[in-house]
Coordinates of C-alpha atoms in Angstrom, one line a residue:
M283 CA -0.9 -4.6 11.1
K284 CA -2.7 -1.3 11.4
I285 CA -5.2 -1.1 14.2
I286 CA -7.3 1.8 15.6
T287 CA -8.9 0.7 18.9
W288 CA -11.3 2.0 21.5
A289 CA -13.3 0.2 24.1
F290 CA -16.5 0.2 22.0
L291 CA -15.2 -2.5 19.6
S292 CA -15.8 -5.4 22.1
V293 CA -19.3 -4.1 22.8
A294 CA -20.2 -3.9 19.1
L295 CA -19.1 -7.4 18.5
M296 CA -21.7 -8.6 21.0
A297 CA -24.5 -6.5 19.3
C298 CA -25.4 -8.7 16.3
S299 CA -29.0 -8.5 15.3
G300 CA -30.9 -6.6 12.7
G301 CA -29.1 -4.7 9.9
T302 CA -29.2 -3.8 6.2
G303 CA -27.6 -5.3 3.2
Q304 CA -27.9 -5.7 -0.5
D305 CA -29.1 -8.5 -2.8
V306 CA -26.2 -9.8 -4.8
S307 CA -28.4 -10.0 -7.9
K308 CA -28.9 -6.2 -7.6
A309 CA -25.3 -5.3 -6.7
P310 CA -23.7 -2.8 -9.1
A311 CA -21.3 -4.4 -11.6
T312 CA -19.0 -3.0 -14.1
D313 CA -16.6 -4.3 -16.7
T314 CA -14.1 -1.4 -16.2
D315 CA -11.6 -0.9 -13.5
T316 CA -12.9 -2.7 -10.4
A317 CA -10.8 -4.3 -7.8
E318 CA -11.5 -7.8 -9.2
A319 CA -12.0 -7.0 -12.9
V320 CA -8.6 -5.4 -13.2
Q321 CA -7.2 -8.9 -13.6
E322 CA -8.5 -8.8 -17.2
Q323 CA -6.3 -5.8 -18.0
P324 CA -2.8 -7.2 -18.0
E325 CA 0.2 -4.8 -18.3
A326 CA 2.8 -5.2 -21.0
S327 CA 5.4 -6.0 -18.4
S328 CA 5.3 -6.6 -14.6
P329 CA 8.0 -5.7 -12.0
P330 CA 10.0 -8.5 -10.4
S331 CA 8.1 -10.2 -7.7
D332 CA 8.6 -13.1 -5.2
E333 CA 5.1 -14.3 -6.2
A334 CA 4.8 -16.5 -9.2
P335 CA 2.5 -14.9 -11.8
G336 CA -0.9 -16.4 -11.7
A337 CA -0.1 -18.5 -8.7
E338 CA -3.7 -18.7 -7.6
T339 CA -5.2 -19.3 -11.0
D340 CA -5.6 -23.1 -10.7
K341 CA -9.0 -22.7 -9.1
R342 CA -9.4 -19.0 -9.7
K343 CA -10.6 -18.2 -6.2
N344 CA -13.1 -15.3 -5.8
V345 CA -13.6 -12.9 -2.9
L346 CA -16.0 -15.3 -1.1
D347 CA -13.3 -18.1 -1.2
Y348 CA -10.8 -15.8 0.4
Y349 CA -13.4 -14.4 2.9
R350 CA -14.1 -18.0 4.1
S351 CA -10.4 -18.8 4.4
L352 CA -9.5 -15.9 6.7
E353 CA -8.2 -16.9 10.1
P354 CA -7.9 -14.9 13.4
P355 CA -7.2 -12.0 13.7
Y356 CA -8.1 -11.3 10.1
N357 CA -11.4 -13.2 10.0
S358 CA -14.9 -11.8 10.2
P359 CA -17.3 -12.9 13.0
Y360 CA -20.0 -13.6 10.3
E361 CA -20.6 -16.8 8.3
L362 CA -22.1 -16.1 4.9
T363 CA -24.8 -18.3 3.3
Q364 CA -27.0 -17.9 0.3
K365 CA -30.8 -18.2 0.7
E366 CA -32.7 -18.0 -2.5
N367 CA -31.7 -14.8 -4.2
K368 CA -29.9 -13.1 -1.3
W369 CA -27.0 -13.5 1.0
I370 CA -27.3 -13.8 4.8
A371 CA -24.6 -13.2 7.4
E372 CA -24.9 -15.1 10.6
S373 CA -23.0 -13.9 13.6
T374 CA -21.5 -15.9 16.4
L375 CA -24.6 -15.1 18.4
E376 CA -26.7 -16.8 15.7
M377 CA -28.3 -13.6 14.6
E378 CA -28.9 -13.0 10.8
V379 CA -28.4 -9.8 8.8
D380 CA -28.5 -9.2 5.1
A381 CA -25.1 -9.1 3.3
T382 CA -23.8 -7.8 0.0
V383 CA -21.7 -10.4 -1.9
D384 CA -20.7 -9.0 -5.3
L385 CA -18.5 -11.6 -6.8
K386 CA -18.0 -9.7 -10.1
N387 CA -16.5 -6.8 -8.4
G388 CA -14.7 -8.7 -5.7
F389 CA -16.7 -7.0 -2.8
I390 CA -18.3 -8.2 0.4
E391 CA -20.1 -6.0 2.9
I392 CA -22.0 -6.6 6.1
I393 CA -23.6 -3.8 8.1
D394 CA -25.0 -5.1 11.4
E395 CA -27.0 -2.4 13.2
G396 CA -27.2 -4.4 16.4
T397 CA -29.9 -3.9 19.0
G398 CA -29.3 -0.3 19.7
G399 CA -25.9 -0.6 21.1
G400 CA -24.1 0.4 17.9
T401 CA -23.3 -0.7 14.3
Y402 CA -20.6 -3.2 13.2
H403 CA -19.4 -2.8 9.6
V404 CA -17.3 -5.4 7.8
Q405 CA -15.9 -5.0 4.3
V406 CA -13.7 -7.5 2.4
V407 CA -12.4 -6.6 -1.1
L408 CA -10.3 -8.6 -3.6
F409 CA -7.7 -6.4 -5.4
R410 CA -5.2 -7.7 -8.1
L411 CA -1.5 -7.1 -8.3
A412 CA 0.1 -6.4 -11.7
N413 CA 0.9 -10.1 -12.1
G414 CA -2.7 -11.1 -11.4
N415 CA -2.2 -12.3 -7.8
P416 CA -4.6 -11.4 -5.1
M417 CA -4.4 -8.8 -2.4
I418 CA -7.3 -9.0 0.2
A419 CA -8.3 -5.9 2.0
V420 CA -10.2 -6.5 5.3
S421 CA -11.9 -3.7 7.2
K422 CA -13.9 -4.0 10.5
K423 CA -15.5 -0.9 11.9
A424 CA -17.7 -0.2 14.9
Y425 CA -19.8 2.9 15.7
D426 CA -21.9 3.9 18.7
G427 CA -23.0 7.3 17.6
F428 CA -20.2 8.9 19.5
S429 CA -17.0 7.1 18.9
A430 CA -15.7 5.0 16.0
T431 CA -13.1 2.2 15.9
Q432 CA -11.5 0.3 13.0
E433 CA -9.2 -2.6 12.4
Y434 CA -7.9 -3.1 8.9
H435 CA -5.4 -5.4 7.1
F436 CA -4.1 -5.9 3.6
L437 CA -3.1 -9.5 2.9
R438 CA -1.4 -11.5 0.1
P439 CA -2.7 -15.0 0.6
E440 CA -0.7 -16.4 -2.4
H441 CA 2.7 -15.0 -1.4
P442 CA 5.0 -17.8 -0.3
D443 CA 6.8 -15.9 2.5
Q444 CA 4.6 -13.1 3.8
Y445 CA 0.9 -12.9 4.5
D446 CA 0.2 -9.5 6.1
W447 CA 1.3 -6.6 3.9
T448 CA -0.6 -3.8 5.7
E449 CA 2.4 -1.5 6.5
H450 CA 3.7 -1.8 2.9
T451 CA 0.3 -1.4 1.3
L452 CA -0.9 1.7 3.1
G453 CA 2.1 3.2 4.7
A454 CA 2.0 5.9 7.5
L455 CA -1.5 7.4 7.3
S456 CA -2.5 9.7 10.2
V457 CA -4.6 12.6 11.3
F458 CA -1.7 14.9 10.3
D459 CA -2.4 14.1 6.7
F460 CA -5.7 16.0 7.1
L461 CA -4.7 18.9 9.4
E462 CA -3.2 22.2 8.2
P463 CA 0.6 21.7 7.7
D464 CA 1.6 24.1 10.4
Y465 CA -0.7 22.5 13.1
A466 CA 1.3 20.8 15.8
E467 CA 0.0 19.1 18.9
D468 CA 0.5 15.9 20.8
P469 CA -0.1 13.1 18.2
K470 CA -1.6 10.7 20.8
I471 CA -4.5 13.0 21.9
L472 CA -5.2 14.0 18.2
E473 CA -5.4 10.4 17.1
E474 CA -7.9 9.7 19.8
A475 CA -9.9 12.8 19.1
L476 CA -9.9 12.5 15.3
P477 CA -9.5 8.9 14.3
V478 CA -8.8 8.1 10.6
L479 CA -11.2 5.6 9.0
L480 CA -11.0 3.7 5.7
D481 CA -13.8 2.9 3.3
L482 CA -13.2 0.1 0.7
P483 CA -14.7 0.4 -2.8
Q484 CA -17.3 -1.8 -4.4
Q485 CA -16.5 -0.3 -7.8
G486 CA -13.2 1.1 -9.0
T487 CA -10.0 0.7 -7.0
T488 CA -9.9 3.9 -5.1
L489 CA -9.8 3.7 -1.3
T490 CA -11.3 6.6 0.7
A491 CA -9.6 7.7 4.0
S492 CA -11.6 10.1 6.1
V493 CA -11.5 11.8 9.5
F494 CA -14.2 10.9 12.0
I495 CA -15.4 14.2 13.7
G496 CA -18.2 12.8 15.8
K497 CA -16.2 13.3 19.1
R498 CA -16.0 17.1 18.8
F499 CA -18.6 17.6 21.5
Y500 CA -16.6 15.4 23.9
Y501 CA -13.4 17.3 23.4
C502 CA -14.8 20.8 23.1
G503 CA -17.6 20.6 25.7
D504 CA -17.7 22.1 29.1
S505 CA -17.1 18.8 30.7
A506 CA -13.9 18.1 28.8
S507 CA -10.7 17.9 30.9
P508 CA -7.8 20.4 30.3
E509 CA -6.0 17.6 28.5
E510 CA -9.0 16.9 26.3
Q511 CA -9.5 20.6 25.5
V512 CA -6.1 20.7 24.0
A513 CA -7.4 18.7 21.0
C514 CA -10.5 21.0 20.5
P515 CA -8.8 23.5 18.1
A516 CA -7.9 20.7 15.8
F517 CA -11.5 20.3 14.7
D518 CA -11.3 23.8 13.1
R519 CA -7.9 23.2 11.6
L520 CA -8.7 20.4 9.2
R521 CA -7.7 21.3 5.6
R522 CA -9.7 18.3 4.3
E523 CA -11.9 15.6 5.7
E524 CA -11.2 12.8 3.2
I525 CA -8.4 11.6 0.9
K526 CA -8.8 9.4 -2.2
L527 CA -5.9 6.9 -2.3
H528 CA -5.3 5.3 -5.7
W529 CA -4.4 1.6 -6.1
D530 CA -1.1 1.0 -7.9
R531 CA -1.0 -2.6 -9.1
A532 CA 2.7 -2.5 -9.8
S533 CA 3.9 -1.6 -6.3
G534 CA 0.9 -3.1 -4.5
Q535 CA 0.3 0.2 -2.6
F536 CA -2.4 2.8 -2.2
L537 CA -0.8 6.1 -3.3
F538 CA -1.7 9.7 -2.2
P539 CA -2.9 12.0 -4.9
P540 CA -0.5 14.8 -6.0
E541 CA -0.6 17.8 -3.7
E542 CA -2.6 20.7 -5.1

């Protein structure tokens, strides 16, 4: 399990009213290489796996089926229901916000702007392994205009022995993947100052990792403590602010692009 936590997360979970979304009937769709559609592009041969090929094909579950089957700590605080031609997400506080449910591309997104206390953002995406079995990506983010938090997981619900594959799927991703190679400082303070966030795709299978730079004023301002000021130079030593990680169906991992 990979978790980035700050105190704001618990606040954002309580702020569940208002928000924006997208009508599923208007959601972008494509017949090319989307997370869900890739199942229709079988490879000539697949690597050995503990998972039986096509283990979940009896009922051919979609992303909504898997979304509804998630249990703590992987589940979303929103219940999804369809009303006429759009999807509604209802929070545990019984507030409703619009949701995007794109079954064709295996993508669900809920953006809850709350009541002024911050925004809570949920994404759930269905990817396919080389043998056609599912890999479910779950992202839960919270923003308050100053800080950002995220919890994410990569799950294999049809695997007989292991459910959470987060460490295998993403590996060791940190702020040092974005800083200049020769920059060295205390990792703990840098991870707090420059958290790395993930954005899951609605189309295609490329995951975007980016550095959140919204805390610069806090670490570089006059009121910053000496310990906090240590992290300030890092904001000017970023060699990139985002990385595109490519889904490899054979290994079940997101891979870094070749170094330029």
